[in-house]
């Protein structure tokens, strides 16, 4: 499958129903993984070890957006096969929920992102010992979330797994402060489909940028059907009478001996991306440029003939932005071969809650790192509130399209202030958007001016110096790949990038 074809599928998914490529990190790189938003709002159980909210992926109604804000809970994103309505009240532990569904108080969160780590490469042995897993709750680049309950689900789509086949325990503190393994009861209910759902306890508040793990262990009985299945993880936040749902990650695995394989191209982890220079506050205003950069770190990885990078500007407060209210320029080469600041194309992918920016593309040398310089400004008409900046990238891994490369950075939070606000930090800031598997990447210095290139089709009064090692240049060649990258080029892959960053799609992850 060619990247262009994948991107076309992605574009359709952002605009309507389908399941796409996306990228939660896996502890075992040989495991496929999926990320989608919760399509079926569901309920959790207040008891930490017995009940659960649904982590079952369910298909939304056709022709609905893939991501919806809390204000529009009735629009359900697609995941797999059937559309399930939202439960009205909390189900009792271990019993089906018989209540009528009511989605009037349901909504969605952009984070935390939840993933399952430690899935064994070969799958799970029937009758085997306990397998230790970690359900990681990662709120990096996301706003604070109250009363958050993560959950784990075991999904066998032919409904061959029963509660008796699966044992799950969670590590908790007892009254004496000792860590003890406590059984977690499976939840079965109509709105969950064939999933066995396990609630993993409620945290009173997940702070912005907080990361924590829930220690879980799982085993399968000797008589478990030998089948392919999925482990999924998601969570809900309760705030008053409102229930908001985090994105869901799906990890495809199997009982050892199961026949069959997953579908789709092989995914290779691409260069690590980091968004640098994001200040704590950004002031709206037609002349207020904010200098940023995207670091492309290809250390330990092979060369890529063509790698397309993009940026997503998201509104976690669900306050929409118009493309006319945002301007992004990237220091690159235009179609006439002129180096300088060039205006990037911005696409409104989800009613202004996610803006996809087509930055630039070009070759990435093996083992090298460099910076893509960008600058952004918001018009005075842009509504103030929370912002998240994330970078993404794609490349074809082989001419046949059977392998392809993808990357996404961690999110970096900022606050958009009304025009006229005085913070003095629009020139660059304290970005820490570490890509793919974590790692360093901070910048606390305001970029220094650099000479304006000649010819330059757009004036560059705020031309920031490259941030990071080697001053943004390649020691081996003395050339800066980013400045030779062609403006844009990702095209419809921007939609795929938004899906990747927003957690609205499907992917296989097989190699680091």
Short mmCIF file of C-alpha atoms in Angstrom, two decimals:
data_model
loop_
_atom_site.label_atom_id
_atom_site.label_comp_id
_atom_site.label_asym_id
_atom_site.label_seq_id
_atom_site.Cartn_x
_atom_site.Cartn_y
_atom_site.Cartn_z
CA UNK A 1 0.00 0.00 0.00
CA UNK A 2 1.51 3.29 -1.07
CA UNK A 3 1.75 6.17 1.38
CA UNK A 4 -0.44 8.22 -0.93
CA UNK A 5 -3.14 5.56 -0.77
CA UNK A 6 -2.81 5.35 3.00
CA UNK A 7 -3.13 9.12 3.22
CA UNK A 8 -6.28 9.09 1.11
CA UNK A 9 -7.80 6.56 3.47
CA UNK A 10 -6.76 8.77 6.35
CA UNK A 11 -8.33 11.83 4.84
CA UNK A 12 -11.61 9.97 4.53
CA UNK A 13 -11.32 8.86 8.13
CA UNK A 14 -10.86 12.33 9.53
CA UNK A 15 -13.84 13.52 7.55
CA UNK A 16 -15.97 10.47 8.24
CA UNK A 17 -15.99 6.82 9.29
CA UNK A 18 -13.13 4.40 8.94
CA UNK A 19 -10.26 3.00 10.99
CA UNK A 20 -6.75 4.31 10.38
CA UNK A 21 -3.14 4.06 11.26
CA UNK A 22 -2.02 5.55 14.57
CA UNK A 23 0.72 5.14 17.13
CA UNK A 24 0.68 4.29 20.81
CA UNK A 25 4.11 3.14 21.97
CA UNK A 26 4.44 -0.54 22.78
CA UNK A 27 6.81 -2.15 25.24
CA UNK A 28 7.28 -4.95 22.74
CA UNK A 29 7.98 -3.54 19.30
CA UNK A 30 6.71 -6.67 17.59
CA UNK A 31 3.17 -6.03 18.72
CA UNK A 32 0.63 -4.31 16.51
CA UNK A 33 -1.24 -1.44 18.07
CA UNK A 34 -4.29 0.66 17.38
CA UNK A 35 -5.47 4.01 18.69
CA UNK A 36 -9.01 5.25 18.24
CA UNK A 37 -11.28 7.53 20.21
CA UNK A 38 -13.96 5.88 22.30
CA UNK A 39 -16.89 5.30 20.01
CA UNK A 40 -19.23 3.88 22.62
CA UNK A 41 -19.40 6.04 25.75
CA UNK A 42 -19.53 3.81 28.75
CA UNK A 43 -19.65 3.67 32.50
CA UNK A 44 -17.07 2.70 35.06
CA UNK A 45 -17.48 1.19 38.51
CA UNK A 46 -16.57 3.20 41.57
CA UNK A 47 -15.17 0.12 43.31
CA UNK A 48 -11.51 0.03 42.24
CA UNK A 49 -11.17 -3.69 41.65
CA UNK A 50 -14.51 -4.97 40.45
CA UNK A 51 -16.30 -2.87 37.87
CA UNK A 52 -15.23 -1.12 34.73
CA UNK A 53 -16.11 1.22 31.99
CA UNK A 54 -16.20 -0.09 28.48
CA UNK A 55 -12.99 -0.26 26.52
CA UNK A 56 -14.77 -2.04 23.72
CA UNK A 57 -14.31 -0.39 20.32
CA UNK A 58 -17.63 0.09 18.56
CA UNK A 59 -18.47 1.62 15.22
CA UNK A 60 -20.02 5.06 15.05
CA UNK A 61 -22.87 6.06 12.86
CA UNK A 62 -21.74 6.53 9.29
CA UNK A 63 -20.57 9.92 8.06
CA UNK A 64 -19.80 11.34 11.48
CA UNK A 65 -16.52 13.12 12.29
CA UNK A 66 -13.76 10.97 13.72
CA UNK A 67 -13.24 13.25 16.70
CA UNK A 68 -15.95 15.16 18.51
CA UNK A 69 -15.86 17.72 21.32
CA UNK A 70 -17.83 17.26 24.51
CA UNK A 71 -20.41 19.70 23.19
CA UNK A 72 -21.29 17.28 20.43
CA UNK A 73 -21.36 13.89 22.16
CA UNK A 74 -23.94 12.45 19.84
CA UNK A 75 -21.43 12.22 16.99
CA UNK A 76 -19.68 8.93 17.48
CA UNK A 77 -16.31 8.10 15.85
CA UNK A 78 -15.98 4.77 14.11
CA UNK A 79 -13.91 1.94 15.48
CA UNK A 80 -14.94 -1.49 14.22
CA UNK A 81 -18.33 -2.98 13.52
CA UNK A 82 -21.36 -1.81 15.47
CA UNK A 83 -22.54 1.46 16.93
CA UNK A 84 -23.33 1.23 20.65
CA UNK A 85 -25.11 3.97 22.59
CA UNK A 86 -23.94 5.27 25.91
CA UNK A 87 -25.09 3.81 29.24
CA UNK A 88 -27.12 6.03 31.51
CA UNK A 89 -25.99 4.82 34.90
CA UNK A 90 -23.14 2.90 36.47
CA UNK A 91 -23.41 -0.88 36.06
CA UNK A 92 -22.90 -3.09 39.05
CA UNK A 93 -19.66 -4.99 39.11
CA UNK A 94 -19.72 -8.16 37.05
CA UNK A 95 -23.28 -7.69 35.82
CA UNK A 96 -24.68 -6.45 32.52
CA UNK A 97 -25.98 -2.91 32.48
CA UNK A 98 -29.74 -2.98 31.88
CA UNK A 99 -30.23 0.78 31.94
CA UNK A 100 -31.37 2.79 28.95
CA UNK A 101 -28.63 4.63 27.08
CA UNK A 102 -28.37 8.41 27.21
CA UNK A 103 -25.54 10.24 25.45
CA UNK A 104 -26.64 13.72 26.51
CA UNK A 105 -23.91 13.93 29.16
CA UNK A 106 -21.16 12.20 27.18
CA UNK A 107 -18.08 13.84 25.70
CA UNK A 108 -14.51 13.20 24.61
CA UNK A 109 -11.01 14.03 25.83
CA UNK A 110 -7.85 14.52 23.78
CA UNK A 111 -5.93 12.94 26.63
CA UNK A 112 -4.64 11.24 28.66
CA UNK A 113 -3.37 8.69 26.18
CA UNK A 114 -3.38 5.15 27.52
CA UNK A 115 -1.37 2.21 26.31
CA UNK A 116 -0.59 -1.34 27.36
CA UNK A 117 3.10 -2.12 27.81
CA UNK A 118 4.77 -5.50 28.19
CA UNK A 119 2.71 -7.60 25.77
CA UNK A 120 4.83 -10.68 24.94
CA UNK A 121 6.03 -10.92 21.37
CA UNK A 122 4.78 -14.47 20.84
CA UNK A 123 1.47 -13.95 22.63
CA UNK A 124 0.04 -15.52 25.77
CA UNK A 125 0.39 -19.21 26.63
CA UNK A 126 -2.79 -21.10 27.56
CA UNK A 127 -2.44 -22.28 31.14
CA UNK A 128 0.72 -20.21 31.50
CA UNK A 129 1.97 -18.18 34.42
CA UNK A 130 1.10 -14.55 35.12
CA UNK A 131 2.27 -11.97 32.57
CA UNK A 132 3.11 -8.59 34.07
CA UNK A 133 1.75 -5.59 32.14
CA UNK A 134 1.72 -1.85 32.68
CA UNK A 135 -1.23 0.28 31.69
CA UNK A 136 0.42 3.67 31.23
CA UNK A 137 -1.60 6.86 31.56
CA UNK A 138 0.25 9.63 29.72
CA UNK A 139 -1.14 13.14 30.03
CA UNK A 140 1.86 14.80 28.40
CA UNK A 141 0.68 17.74 26.36
CA UNK A 142 -2.83 17.55 27.75
CA UNK A 143 -4.79 19.63 30.24
CA UNK A 144 -5.66 18.39 33.74
CA UNK A 145 -8.42 15.79 34.00
CA UNK A 146 -10.49 15.14 37.16
CA UNK A 147 -11.68 11.78 38.50
CA UNK A 148 -10.01 9.63 35.87
CA UNK A 149 -10.49 5.86 35.70
CA UNK A 150 -8.40 3.80 33.24
CA UNK A 151 -9.51 0.36 32.14
CA UNK A 152 -8.18 -2.69 30.34
CA UNK A 153 -10.26 -4.82 27.98
CA UNK A 154 -9.78 -8.23 26.36
CA UNK A 155 -11.57 -8.34 23.02
CA UNK A 156 -12.08 -11.54 21.02
CA UNK A 157 -14.33 -10.50 18.18
CA UNK A 158 -16.01 -13.89 17.76
CA UNK A 159 -16.94 -13.85 21.45
CA UNK A 160 -15.04 -17.05 22.19
CA UNK A 161 -13.42 -15.73 25.36
CA UNK A 162 -15.45 -15.94 28.56
CA UNK A 163 -14.71 -14.46 31.96
CA UNK A 164 -13.62 -17.88 33.22
CA UNK A 165 -10.81 -17.96 30.62
CA UNK A 166 -9.10 -14.73 31.72
CA UNK A 167 -7.68 -13.77 35.11
CA UNK A 168 -6.64 -10.18 35.81
CA UNK A 169 -5.12 -8.69 38.96
CA UNK A 170 -4.06 -5.16 39.86
CA UNK A 171 -1.28 -4.16 42.24
CA UNK A 172 -2.71 -1.96 45.03
CA UNK A 173 -1.71 -0.75 48.48
CA UNK A 174 -3.44 -2.37 51.44
CA UNK A 175 -4.30 -0.65 54.73
CA UNK A 176 -0.75 -1.20 55.96
CA UNK A 177 0.80 0.32 52.86
CA UNK A 178 1.96 -3.00 51.45
CA UNK A 179 1.64 -3.75 47.73
CA UNK A 180 -0.70 -6.67 47.12
CA UNK A 181 -2.17 -8.24 44.00
CA UNK A 182 -5.94 -7.88 44.01
CA UNK A 183 -8.31 -9.68 41.59
CA UNK A 184 -10.22 -7.48 39.17
CA UNK A 185 -13.64 -8.75 38.15
CA UNK A 186 -14.57 -8.76 34.48
CA UNK A 187 -17.48 -6.66 33.31
CA UNK A 188 -19.74 -8.05 30.59
CA UNK A 189 -22.51 -5.87 29.19
CA UNK A 190 -24.34 -5.37 25.92
CA UNK A 191 -22.75 -2.02 25.21
CA UNK A 192 -19.29 -3.57 25.53
CA UNK A 193 -19.85 -6.09 22.74
CA UNK A 194 -17.74 -9.24 23.23
CA UNK A 195 -15.17 -7.47 25.43
CA UNK A 196 -14.18 -8.42 28.95
CA UNK A 197 -13.59 -5.09 30.69
CA UNK A 198 -11.53 -4.49 33.84
CA UNK A 199 -11.61 -1.21 35.79
CA UNK A 200 -8.24 -0.13 37.18
CA UNK A 201 -9.13 2.37 39.89
CA UNK A 202 -9.86 6.09 39.94
CA UNK A 203 -7.33 8.90 40.33
CA UNK A 204 -8.82 12.08 41.81
CA UNK A 205 -6.98 14.29 39.34
CA UNK A 206 -4.50 13.70 36.54
CA UNK A 207 -2.40 16.86 36.30
CA UNK A 208 -1.30 18.33 33.00
CA UNK A 209 1.79 16.53 31.67
CA UNK A 210 1.48 13.84 34.38
CA UNK A 211 2.45 10.26 33.55
CA UNK A 212 1.73 7.26 35.75
CA UNK A 213 1.44 3.51 35.36
CA UNK A 214 -0.98 0.93 36.72
CA UNK A 215 0.66 -2.45 37.39
CA UNK A 216 -1.48 -5.29 36.09
CA UNK A 217 -0.94 -8.99 35.56
CA UNK A 218 -2.94 -11.33 33.36
CA UNK A 219 -3.11 -15.06 32.69
CA UNK A 220 -5.25 -17.33 30.53
CA UNK A 221 -6.60 -20.72 31.56
CA UNK A 222 -5.53 -23.93 29.86
CA UNK A 223 -8.89 -24.25 28.11
CA UNK A 224 -8.90 -20.75 26.61
CA UNK A 225 -9.73 -20.85 22.88
CA UNK A 226 -6.58 -20.50 20.78
CA UNK A 227 -7.46 -17.33 18.90
CA UNK A 228 -6.25 -13.91 17.88
CA UNK A 229 -7.52 -11.13 20.14
CA UNK A 230 -6.91 -7.54 21.19
CA UNK A 231 -5.94 -5.86 24.42
CA UNK A 232 -7.30 -2.34 24.62
CA UNK A 233 -6.95 0.45 27.14
CA UNK A 234 -8.88 3.65 27.64
CA UNK A 235 -10.39 5.73 30.42
CA UNK A 236 -13.15 8.07 31.50
CA UNK A 237 -13.30 11.27 33.49
CA UNK A 238 -16.30 12.19 35.62
CA UNK A 239 -16.86 15.87 36.29
CA UNK A 240 -20.19 16.54 37.93
CA UNK A 241 -22.78 14.90 35.72
CA UNK A 242 -20.47 14.85 32.70
CA UNK A 243 -18.63 11.74 31.52
CA UNK A 244 -15.75 12.32 29.09
CA UNK A 245 -13.86 9.55 27.31
CA UNK A 246 -10.16 9.37 26.48
CA UNK A 247 -8.74 7.92 23.26
CA UNK A 248 -8.49 4.13 23.16
CA UNK A 249 -5.40 2.13 22.22
CA UNK A 250 -5.77 -1.36 20.75
CA UNK A 251 -2.92 -3.85 20.77
CA UNK A 252 -3.34 -6.93 18.58
CA UNK A 253 -1.99 -10.15 20.06
CA UNK A 254 -2.85 -13.86 20.30
CA UNK A 255 -3.01 -17.01 22.33
CA UNK A 256 0.13 -18.96 21.43
CA UNK A 257 -0.68 -21.29 18.55
CA UNK A 258 -3.40 -19.11 17.01
CA UNK A 259 -3.29 -18.96 13.22
CA UNK A 260 -3.60 -15.84 11.15
CA UNK A 261 -1.98 -12.45 10.89
CA UNK A 262 -2.92 -8.83 11.25
CA UNK A 263 -3.73 -6.69 8.24
CA UNK A 264 -2.10 -3.60 6.84
CA UNK A 265 1.45 -2.50 6.06
CA UNK A 266 4.35 -3.00 8.43
CA UNK A 267 5.04 0.13 10.45
CA UNK A 268 8.60 1.22 11.23
CA UNK A 269 9.22 3.86 13.86
CA UNK A 270 10.60 6.95 12.14
CA UNK A 271 12.83 9.77 13.32
CA UNK A 272 12.08 11.05 16.80
CA UNK A 273 10.31 14.40 16.63
CA UNK A 274 10.39 17.16 19.24
CA UNK A 275 8.55 20.48 19.14
CA UNK A 276 10.82 23.12 20.70
CA UNK A 277 10.36 26.74 21.62
CA UNK A 278 6.70 26.63 22.65
CA UNK A 279 6.16 29.35 25.28
CA UNK A 280 3.81 29.04 28.20
CA UNK A 281 1.69 31.84 26.72
CA UNK A 282 1.15 33.06 23.17
CA UNK A 283 -0.43 36.44 22.52
CA UNK A 284 -2.89 36.73 19.67
CA UNK A 285 -2.30 39.63 17.31
CA UNK A 286 -1.55 40.10 13.61
CA UNK A 287 2.11 40.98 14.20
CA UNK A 288 2.87 38.58 17.03
CA UNK A 289 5.16 35.86 15.63
CA UNK A 290 6.15 32.92 17.83
CA UNK A 291 9.33 31.15 16.70
CA UNK A 292 9.29 27.36 17.04
CA UNK A 293 11.20 24.43 15.63
CA UNK A 294 10.67 20.75 15.03
CA UNK A 295 13.74 18.65 15.75
CA UNK A 296 14.11 15.62 13.49
CA UNK A 297 16.38 13.09 15.21
CA UNK A 298 17.28 10.13 13.02
CA UNK A 299 19.95 8.77 15.36
CA UNK A 300 20.38 5.03 14.92
CA UNK A 301 18.04 4.86 11.94
CA UNK A 302 18.50 4.42 8.21
CA UNK A 303 18.34 7.17 5.62
CA UNK A 304 14.98 8.15 4.15
CA UNK A 305 14.74 9.36 0.58
CA UNK A 306 11.61 11.37 1.30
CA UNK A 307 10.14 12.25 4.68
CA UNK A 308 7.19 14.62 5.03
CA UNK A 309 6.68 16.53 8.27
CA UNK A 310 3.65 18.34 9.58
CA UNK A 311 2.32 20.10 12.63
CA UNK A 312 -1.00 19.81 14.45
CA UNK A 313 -2.39 22.70 16.47
CA UNK A 314 -5.16 21.36 18.70
CA UNK A 315 -7.66 22.94 21.09
CA UNK A 316 -8.08 20.65 24.12
CA UNK A 317 -10.64 23.10 25.50
CA UNK A 318 -12.77 22.42 22.39
CA UNK A 319 -12.78 26.09 21.41
CA UNK A 320 -12.51 26.10 17.61
CA UNK A 321 -9.97 27.94 15.50
CA UNK A 322 -10.43 29.04 11.91
CA UNK A 323 -7.61 28.61 9.42
CA UNK A 324 -7.92 32.33 8.68
CA UNK A 325 -6.98 33.03 12.30
CA UNK A 326 -3.67 31.16 12.16
CA UNK A 327 -0.60 31.73 9.99
CA UNK A 328 2.32 29.31 9.89
CA UNK A 329 5.54 29.83 7.95
CA UNK A 330 8.32 27.31 7.51
CA UNK A 331 11.92 28.01 6.55
CA UNK A 332 12.24 25.88 3.44
CA UNK A 333 12.66 25.88 -0.33
CA UNK A 334 9.72 26.85 -2.52
CA UNK A 335 8.85 25.47 -5.96
CA UNK A 336 11.15 28.01 -7.58
CA UNK A 337 14.08 26.80 -5.48
CA UNK A 338 14.17 29.91 -3.30
CA UNK A 339 15.11 29.43 0.34
CA UNK A 340 13.34 31.50 2.96
CA UNK A 341 10.18 31.80 5.01
CA UNK A 342 7.22 30.35 3.13
CA UNK A 343 3.60 30.22 4.16
CA UNK A 344 2.44 26.69 4.97
CA UNK A 345 -0.94 25.28 4.07
CA UNK A 346 -3.29 24.84 7.03
CA UNK A 347 -6.23 22.44 6.93
CA UNK A 348 -9.24 22.43 9.20
CA UNK A 349 -9.72 18.74 9.93
CA UNK A 350 -12.28 18.66 12.76
CA UNK A 351 -14.39 21.80 13.03
CA UNK A 352 -11.38 23.83 14.07
CA UNK A 353 -10.45 21.65 17.04
CA UNK A 354 -7.52 20.19 15.09
CA UNK A 355 -5.64 22.24 12.48
CA UNK A 356 -3.21 20.27 10.32
CA UNK A 357 -0.21 22.14 8.91
CA UNK A 358 1.68 20.82 5.88
CA UNK A 359 5.26 21.87 6.70
CA UNK A 360 7.94 20.50 4.39
CA UNK A 361 9.55 17.32 3.14
CA UNK A 362 12.84 15.98 1.88
CA UNK A 363 15.61 13.46 2.49
CA UNK A 364 16.75 12.49 5.98
CA UNK A 365 20.37 11.25 6.20
CA UNK A 366 21.11 8.14 8.24
CA UNK A 367 21.88 8.82 11.88
CA UNK A 368 21.62 12.61 11.63
CA UNK A 369 19.60 15.27 13.42
CA UNK A 370 18.50 18.75 12.42
CA UNK A 371 15.84 21.40 13.00
CA UNK A 372 12.90 22.50 10.87
CA UNK A 373 12.33 26.17 11.70
CA UNK A 374 8.74 27.37 11.84
CA UNK A 375 6.91 30.41 13.12
CA UNK A 376 3.27 30.86 13.96
CA UNK A 377 0.95 33.73 14.75
CA UNK A 378 -2.69 34.02 15.69
CA UNK A 379 -4.95 36.86 14.62
CA UNK A 380 -6.67 39.06 17.15
CA UNK A 381 -9.93 37.27 16.32
CA UNK A 382 -8.65 33.91 17.59
CA UNK A 383 -10.46 32.97 20.78
CA UNK A 384 -8.17 32.61 23.81
CA UNK A 385 -7.73 29.27 25.53
CA UNK A 386 -5.60 26.12 25.60
CA UNK A 387 -3.38 25.03 22.72
CA UNK A 388 -1.42 21.85 22.01
CA UNK A 389 1.39 21.65 19.44
CA UNK A 390 2.45 18.24 18.06
CA UNK A 391 4.55 17.21 15.09
CA UNK A 392 4.15 14.19 12.84
CA UNK A 393 5.99 12.65 9.90
CA UNK A 394 5.65 9.95 7.26
CA UNK A 395 7.76 8.15 4.67
CA UNK A 396 7.45 5.11 2.44
CA UNK A 397 9.68 2.33 3.71
CA UNK A 398 9.86 0.41 0.44
CA UNK A 399 8.81 0.95 -3.19
CA UNK A 400 5.99 -1.58 -2.88
CA UNK A 401 4.43 0.25 0.04
CA UNK A 402 4.43 -2.86 2.25
CA UNK A 403 6.47 -0.99 4.85
CA UNK A 404 6.13 2.63 5.83
CA UNK A 405 7.59 4.95 8.39
CA UNK A 406 5.74 7.18 10.82
CA UNK A 407 6.57 9.49 13.71
CA UNK A 408 4.74 11.71 16.15
CA UNK A 409 6.00 13.94 18.89
CA UNK A 410 4.69 14.42 22.37
CA UNK A 411 2.31 17.32 22.74
CA UNK A 412 3.39 20.67 24.17
CA UNK A 413 0.80 22.80 25.97
CA UNK A 414 0.47 26.55 25.66
CA UNK A 415 -2.13 29.19 26.40
CA UNK A 416 -3.47 31.60 23.78
CA UNK A 417 -3.99 35.03 25.32
CA UNK A 418 -6.09 37.88 23.95
CA UNK A 419 -4.47 40.48 21.72
CA UNK A 420 -2.75 43.18 23.72
CA UNK A 421 -1.65 40.90 26.56
CA UNK A 422 1.93 41.51 27.67
CA UNK A 423 4.01 38.42 28.48
CA UNK A 424 7.24 39.18 26.65
CA UNK A 425 7.81 35.57 25.60
CA UNK A 426 6.46 35.24 22.07
CA UNK A 427 9.92 34.79 20.63
CA UNK A 428 10.26 31.19 21.72
CA UNK A 429 9.99 29.32 24.94
CA UNK A 430 10.14 26.24 27.01
CA UNK A 431 9.03 23.48 24.68
CA UNK A 432 9.45 19.88 25.77
CA UNK A 433 7.61 17.92 23.10
CA UNK A 434 9.61 14.71 23.16
CA UNK A 435 8.90 12.30 20.35
CA UNK A 436 7.86 8.68 20.06
CA UNK A 437 9.56 6.92 22.95
CA UNK A 438 10.28 9.86 25.23
CA UNK A 439 13.71 11.33 25.74
CA UNK A 440 15.22 14.76 26.06
CA UNK A 441 14.66 17.87 24.10
CA UNK A 442 14.15 21.16 25.84
CA UNK A 443 14.93 24.72 24.87
CA UNK A 444 14.72 27.61 27.25
CA UNK A 445 16.56 30.22 25.20
CA UNK A 446 14.99 32.78 22.94
CA UNK A 447 16.18 32.11 19.35
CA UNK A 448 18.82 34.54 18.12
CA UNK A 449 18.55 36.33 14.78
CA UNK A 450 20.20 34.84 11.73
CA UNK A 451 21.00 36.58 8.43
CA UNK A 452 18.14 36.74 5.98
CA UNK A 453 18.89 34.41 3.03
CA UNK A 454 19.01 35.76 -0.50
CA UNK A 455 16.76 35.64 -2.34
CA UNK A 456 13.97 35.38 0.25
CA UNK A 457 10.40 35.64 -1.04
CA UNK A 458 9.11 36.45 2.46
CA UNK A 459 10.85 38.84 4.86
CA UNK A 460 12.37 37.04 7.83
CA UNK A 461 12.82 39.62 10.60
CA UNK A 462 12.34 36.99 13.26
CA UNK A 463 14.47 34.31 11.61
CA UNK A 464 15.40 32.07 14.55
CA UNK A 465 18.66 30.26 14.76
CA UNK A 466 18.32 26.46 14.60
CA UNK A 467 17.95 24.91 18.03
CA UNK A 468 19.72 21.75 19.13
CA UNK A 469 23.02 20.03 18.45
CA UNK A 470 25.39 21.08 15.67
CA UNK A 471 23.47 24.34 15.32
CA UNK A 472 20.97 22.56 13.11
CA UNK A 473 23.56 21.48 10.54
CA UNK A 474 24.93 18.09 9.53
CA UNK A 475 28.54 17.70 10.56
CA UNK A 476 29.19 15.19 7.80
CA UNK A 477 28.14 17.41 4.92
CA UNK A 478 28.00 20.92 6.32
CA UNK A 479 24.49 21.22 4.87
CA UNK A 480 21.24 21.77 6.69
CA UNK A 481 18.68 19.33 5.23
CA UNK A 482 15.74 21.31 6.57
CA UNK A 483 16.50 24.41 4.51
CA UNK A 484 16.66 22.30 1.37
CA UNK A 485 13.38 20.58 2.10
CA UNK A 486 10.58 21.46 -0.28
CA UNK A 487 7.65 23.44 1.07
CA UNK A 488 4.61 21.24 1.70
CA UNK A 489 4.40 17.97 -0.16
CA UNK A 490 2.53 15.90 2.40
CA UNK A 491 -0.78 16.81 0.80
CA UNK A 492 -3.60 14.59 1.97
CA UNK A 493 -1.18 12.98 4.41
CA UNK A 494 -1.97 15.95 6.65
CA UNK A 495 -5.28 14.27 7.38
CA UNK A 496 -3.41 11.12 8.31
CA UNK A 497 -1.14 13.17 10.54
CA UNK A 498 -4.09 14.67 12.36
CA UNK A 499 -5.51 11.19 12.87
CA UNK A 500 -2.14 10.00 14.12
CA UNK A 501 -1.74 12.83 16.59
CA UNK A 502 -5.38 12.93 17.66
CA UNK A 503 -5.47 9.19 18.35
CA UNK A 504 -8.18 8.51 15.79
CA UNK A 505 -6.70 5.68 13.83
CA UNK A 506 -5.21 2.25 13.39
CA UNK A 507 -1.65 1.15 12.92
CA UNK A 508 0.70 -1.77 13.16
CA UNK A 509 3.91 -1.23 15.03
CA UNK A 510 6.55 -3.85 14.48
CA UNK A 511 10.06 -2.44 14.61
CA UNK A 512 11.83 0.38 16.42
#
